[in-house]
Every structure is written in structure tokens, then in C-alpha cells.
XYZ file of C-alpha atoms in Angstrom:
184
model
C 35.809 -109.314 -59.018
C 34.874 -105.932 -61.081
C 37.679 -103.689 -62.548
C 35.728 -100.716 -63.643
C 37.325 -97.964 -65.822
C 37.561 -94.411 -63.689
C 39.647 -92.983 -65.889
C 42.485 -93.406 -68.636
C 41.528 -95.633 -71.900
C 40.578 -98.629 -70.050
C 40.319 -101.090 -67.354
C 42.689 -103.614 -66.652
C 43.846 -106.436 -64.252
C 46.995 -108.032 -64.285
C 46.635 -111.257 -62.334
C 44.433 -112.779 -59.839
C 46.280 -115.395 -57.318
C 44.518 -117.752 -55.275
C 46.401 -120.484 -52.497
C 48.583 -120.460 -49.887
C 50.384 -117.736 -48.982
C 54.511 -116.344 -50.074
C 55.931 -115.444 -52.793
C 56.220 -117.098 -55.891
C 58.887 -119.932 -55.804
C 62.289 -118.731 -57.147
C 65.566 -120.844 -58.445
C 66.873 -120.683 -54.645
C 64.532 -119.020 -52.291
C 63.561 -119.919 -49.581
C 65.301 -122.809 -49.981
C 63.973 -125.912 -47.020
C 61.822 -123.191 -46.220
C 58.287 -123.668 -46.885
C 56.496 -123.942 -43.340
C 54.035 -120.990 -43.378
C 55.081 -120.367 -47.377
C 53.800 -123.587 -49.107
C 51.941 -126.237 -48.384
C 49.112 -125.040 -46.566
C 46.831 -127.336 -48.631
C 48.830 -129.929 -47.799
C 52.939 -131.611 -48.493
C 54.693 -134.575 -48.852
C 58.211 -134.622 -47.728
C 59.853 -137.529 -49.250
C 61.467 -140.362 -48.003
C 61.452 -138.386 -43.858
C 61.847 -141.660 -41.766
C 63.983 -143.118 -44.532
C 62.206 -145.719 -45.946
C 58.851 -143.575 -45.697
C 57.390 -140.036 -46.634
C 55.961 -137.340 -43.994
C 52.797 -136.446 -45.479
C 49.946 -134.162 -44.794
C 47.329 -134.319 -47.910
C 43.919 -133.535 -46.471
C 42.899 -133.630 -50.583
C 44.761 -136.341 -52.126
C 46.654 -139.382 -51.697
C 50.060 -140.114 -53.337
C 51.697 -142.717 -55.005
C 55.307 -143.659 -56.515
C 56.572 -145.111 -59.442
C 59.794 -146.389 -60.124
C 60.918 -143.988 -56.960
C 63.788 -144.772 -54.666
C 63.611 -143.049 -50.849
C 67.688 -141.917 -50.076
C 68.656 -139.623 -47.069
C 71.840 -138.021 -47.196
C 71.469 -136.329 -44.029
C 68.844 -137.535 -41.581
C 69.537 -133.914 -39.237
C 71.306 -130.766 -40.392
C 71.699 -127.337 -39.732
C 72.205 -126.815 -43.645
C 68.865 -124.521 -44.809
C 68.894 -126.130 -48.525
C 67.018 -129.156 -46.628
C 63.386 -129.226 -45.771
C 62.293 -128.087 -42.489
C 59.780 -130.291 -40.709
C 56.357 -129.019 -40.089
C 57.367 -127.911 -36.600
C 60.690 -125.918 -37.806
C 62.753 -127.960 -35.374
C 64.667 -130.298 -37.658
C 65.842 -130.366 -41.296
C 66.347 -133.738 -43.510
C 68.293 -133.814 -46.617
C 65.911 -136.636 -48.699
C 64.436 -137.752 -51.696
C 62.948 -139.720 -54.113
C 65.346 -140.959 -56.703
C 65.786 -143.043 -60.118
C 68.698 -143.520 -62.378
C 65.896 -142.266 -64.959
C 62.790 -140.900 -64.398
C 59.908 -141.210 -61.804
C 56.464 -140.691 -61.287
C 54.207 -139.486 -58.144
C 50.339 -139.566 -58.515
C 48.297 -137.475 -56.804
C 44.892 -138.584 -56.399
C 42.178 -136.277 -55.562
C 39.801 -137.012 -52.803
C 38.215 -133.552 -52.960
C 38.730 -130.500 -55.688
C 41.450 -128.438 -55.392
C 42.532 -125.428 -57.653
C 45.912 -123.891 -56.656
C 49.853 -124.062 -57.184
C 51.936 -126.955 -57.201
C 55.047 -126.353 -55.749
C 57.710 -129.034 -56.187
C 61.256 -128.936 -54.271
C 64.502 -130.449 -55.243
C 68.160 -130.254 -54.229
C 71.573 -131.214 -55.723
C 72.840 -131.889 -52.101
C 75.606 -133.892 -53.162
C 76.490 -131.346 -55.894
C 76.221 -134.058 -58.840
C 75.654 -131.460 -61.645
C 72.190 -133.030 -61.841
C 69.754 -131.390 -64.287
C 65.990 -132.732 -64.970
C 62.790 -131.843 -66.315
C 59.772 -132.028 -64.557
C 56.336 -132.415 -65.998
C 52.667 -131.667 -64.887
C 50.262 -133.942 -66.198
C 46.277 -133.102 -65.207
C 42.936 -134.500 -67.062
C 43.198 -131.378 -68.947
C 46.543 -129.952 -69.331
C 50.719 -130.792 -69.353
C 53.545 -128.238 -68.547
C 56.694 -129.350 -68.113
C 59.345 -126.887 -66.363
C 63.130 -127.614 -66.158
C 65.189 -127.798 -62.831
C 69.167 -126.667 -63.199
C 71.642 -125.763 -61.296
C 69.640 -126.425 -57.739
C 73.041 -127.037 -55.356
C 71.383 -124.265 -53.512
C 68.191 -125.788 -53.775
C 64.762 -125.241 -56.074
C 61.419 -124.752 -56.595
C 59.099 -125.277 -59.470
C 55.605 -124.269 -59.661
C 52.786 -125.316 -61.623
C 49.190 -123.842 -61.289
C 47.022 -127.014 -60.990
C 42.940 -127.702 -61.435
C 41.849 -130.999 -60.135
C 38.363 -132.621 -59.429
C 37.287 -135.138 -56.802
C 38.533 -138.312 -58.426
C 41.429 -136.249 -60.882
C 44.627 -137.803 -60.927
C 47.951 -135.236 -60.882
C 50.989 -137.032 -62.519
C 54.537 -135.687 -61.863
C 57.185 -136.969 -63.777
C 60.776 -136.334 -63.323
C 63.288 -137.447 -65.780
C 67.132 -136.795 -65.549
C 68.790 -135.101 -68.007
C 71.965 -134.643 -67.250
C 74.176 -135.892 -63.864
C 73.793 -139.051 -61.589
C 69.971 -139.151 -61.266
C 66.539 -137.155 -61.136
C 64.843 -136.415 -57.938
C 62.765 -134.579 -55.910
C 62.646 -133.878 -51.904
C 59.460 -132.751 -51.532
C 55.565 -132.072 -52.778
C 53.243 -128.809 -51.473
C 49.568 -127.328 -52.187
């Protein structure tokens, strides 16, 4: 990339964005939507059968910690739940705890993109939680209010073959912290 000065008092660039394709993630937008906006590297849609996740994570593999599976609505019209991979169904899962959680990404092969991270209130419980990013070489931690409607979070992640990605989601206000779903 060159930014060369043609006129004015300089050259600039703003921001260079490399991943899957959409729009940044908002507090409510797109909601369960994510085929063909997230994920293109790869997702994890917790707790899908019930008991287990739907995964597709060509890079890494993923592990839980302290992590309950709960479905609240195993088919629904209702857009705040994830869409399967084929758009014909919608789920209204998650991982849980009482607490806090962790999921471990484990890197098979580099990857340097966004880390989007979905959640929803579905029950309307007034939850509230943080949610931090933990790489070899950095931490960011991002709250996630007020997501009835749904919400996304996204952190820009670097990872090398063998890197290990921990998430970790504590509650801090409502019944519990959780999470519904994990996309590169």
C-alpha cells in the first residue's frame, strides 16, 4: 500500500481492514445474522444440537471451561437467534455459567483478522458482562449491555500456528454470563 501526497499538506490513510466481509458489528445489527457477514474464516455456534456446538474452524480448535450448553429455543422465527449456515433455521443457545467462562481457541494455522463474538439476553434477564481477549501478545476486554435485541463484540486478533486465543466472559450484573456464538 502507497499513499502518496498529490496535493494539500500531506498524505494520509485512515484505516486499512482486512477479513471477512460486512460491516463492523454494532450493539444490535444484524442481530442472528452473520451468514455471508462473519465467519468466513470460520464459527462456532454454541451448544446447536443441545448438548454440542456447530462448528466450522478450518484454523483452530476450541475448547470450554467452566461452560454450560442451554437452548431456549431449539427453532424460531425470532431474528435475535443465530441462523444456521444454510439460513434455514434459527436456535436460541448458549454457553452459560453462574460466573464466568472461558473458550480457547487453538491455532492450527496463522490467522490475523476480527473476532466477532455474539450474545443475547433472550430471556430478558437484565444480564450485563464483560468480555475479554486474551492473545500471546495482547488483552482487550469490551463490555456487553443491554443485548435483549442481541450483540456483537469485536476484537481484532493476531495469532500464530500453535497461539492460543482465550475468551473470557464474566457476569456482571443479572442471572448469568454467556455467549451464543464465535466467528473469524
Amino acid at each position: 500500500i502507497t499513499v502518496t501526497r498529490t496535493s494539500g499538506v500531506n498524505a494520509l490513510l485512515s484505516g486499512v481492514f482486512l477479513g471477512a466481509g460486512g460491516q463492523p458489528p454494532t450493539a444490535t445489527a444484524p442481530q442472528g445474522d452473520w451468514v455471508g457477514a462473519y465467519g468466513g474464516d470460520g464459527y462456532v455456534l454454541a451448544s446447536w444440537t443441545g448438548s454440542g456446538d456447530y462448528l466450522d474452524l478450518p484454523r483452530a480448535s476450541l475448547t470450554t471451561s467452566g461452560a454450560n450448553p442451554y437452548t431456549w429455543a431449539s427453532s424460531t422465527t425470532d431474528t435475535r437467534a443465530l441462523q444456521s449456515p444454510d439460513q434455514t433455521t434459527r436456535r436460541a443457545s448458549s454457553w452459560y455459567s453462574d460466573n464466568s467462562f472461558l473458550l480457547k481457541l487453538k491455532f492450527n494455522a496463522a490467522y490475523s483478522g476480527l473476532l466477532h463474538l455474539y450474545g443475547v439476553d433472550w430471556d430478558h434477564k437484565g444480564r450485563a458482562e464483560t468480555v475479554q481477549v486474551t492473545t500471546p501478545t495482547s488483552s482487550q476486554t469490551q463490555p456487553l449491555t443491554s443485548f435483549a435485541d442481541g450483540g456483537w463484540l469485536a476484537f481484532p486478533v493476531t495469532a500464530n500456528p500453535g497461539d492460543t486465543v482465550t475468551i473470557t466472559v464474566t457476569r456482571t450484573s443479572g442471572v448469568n454470563a454467556l455467549l451464543s456464538g464465535v466467528f473469524l
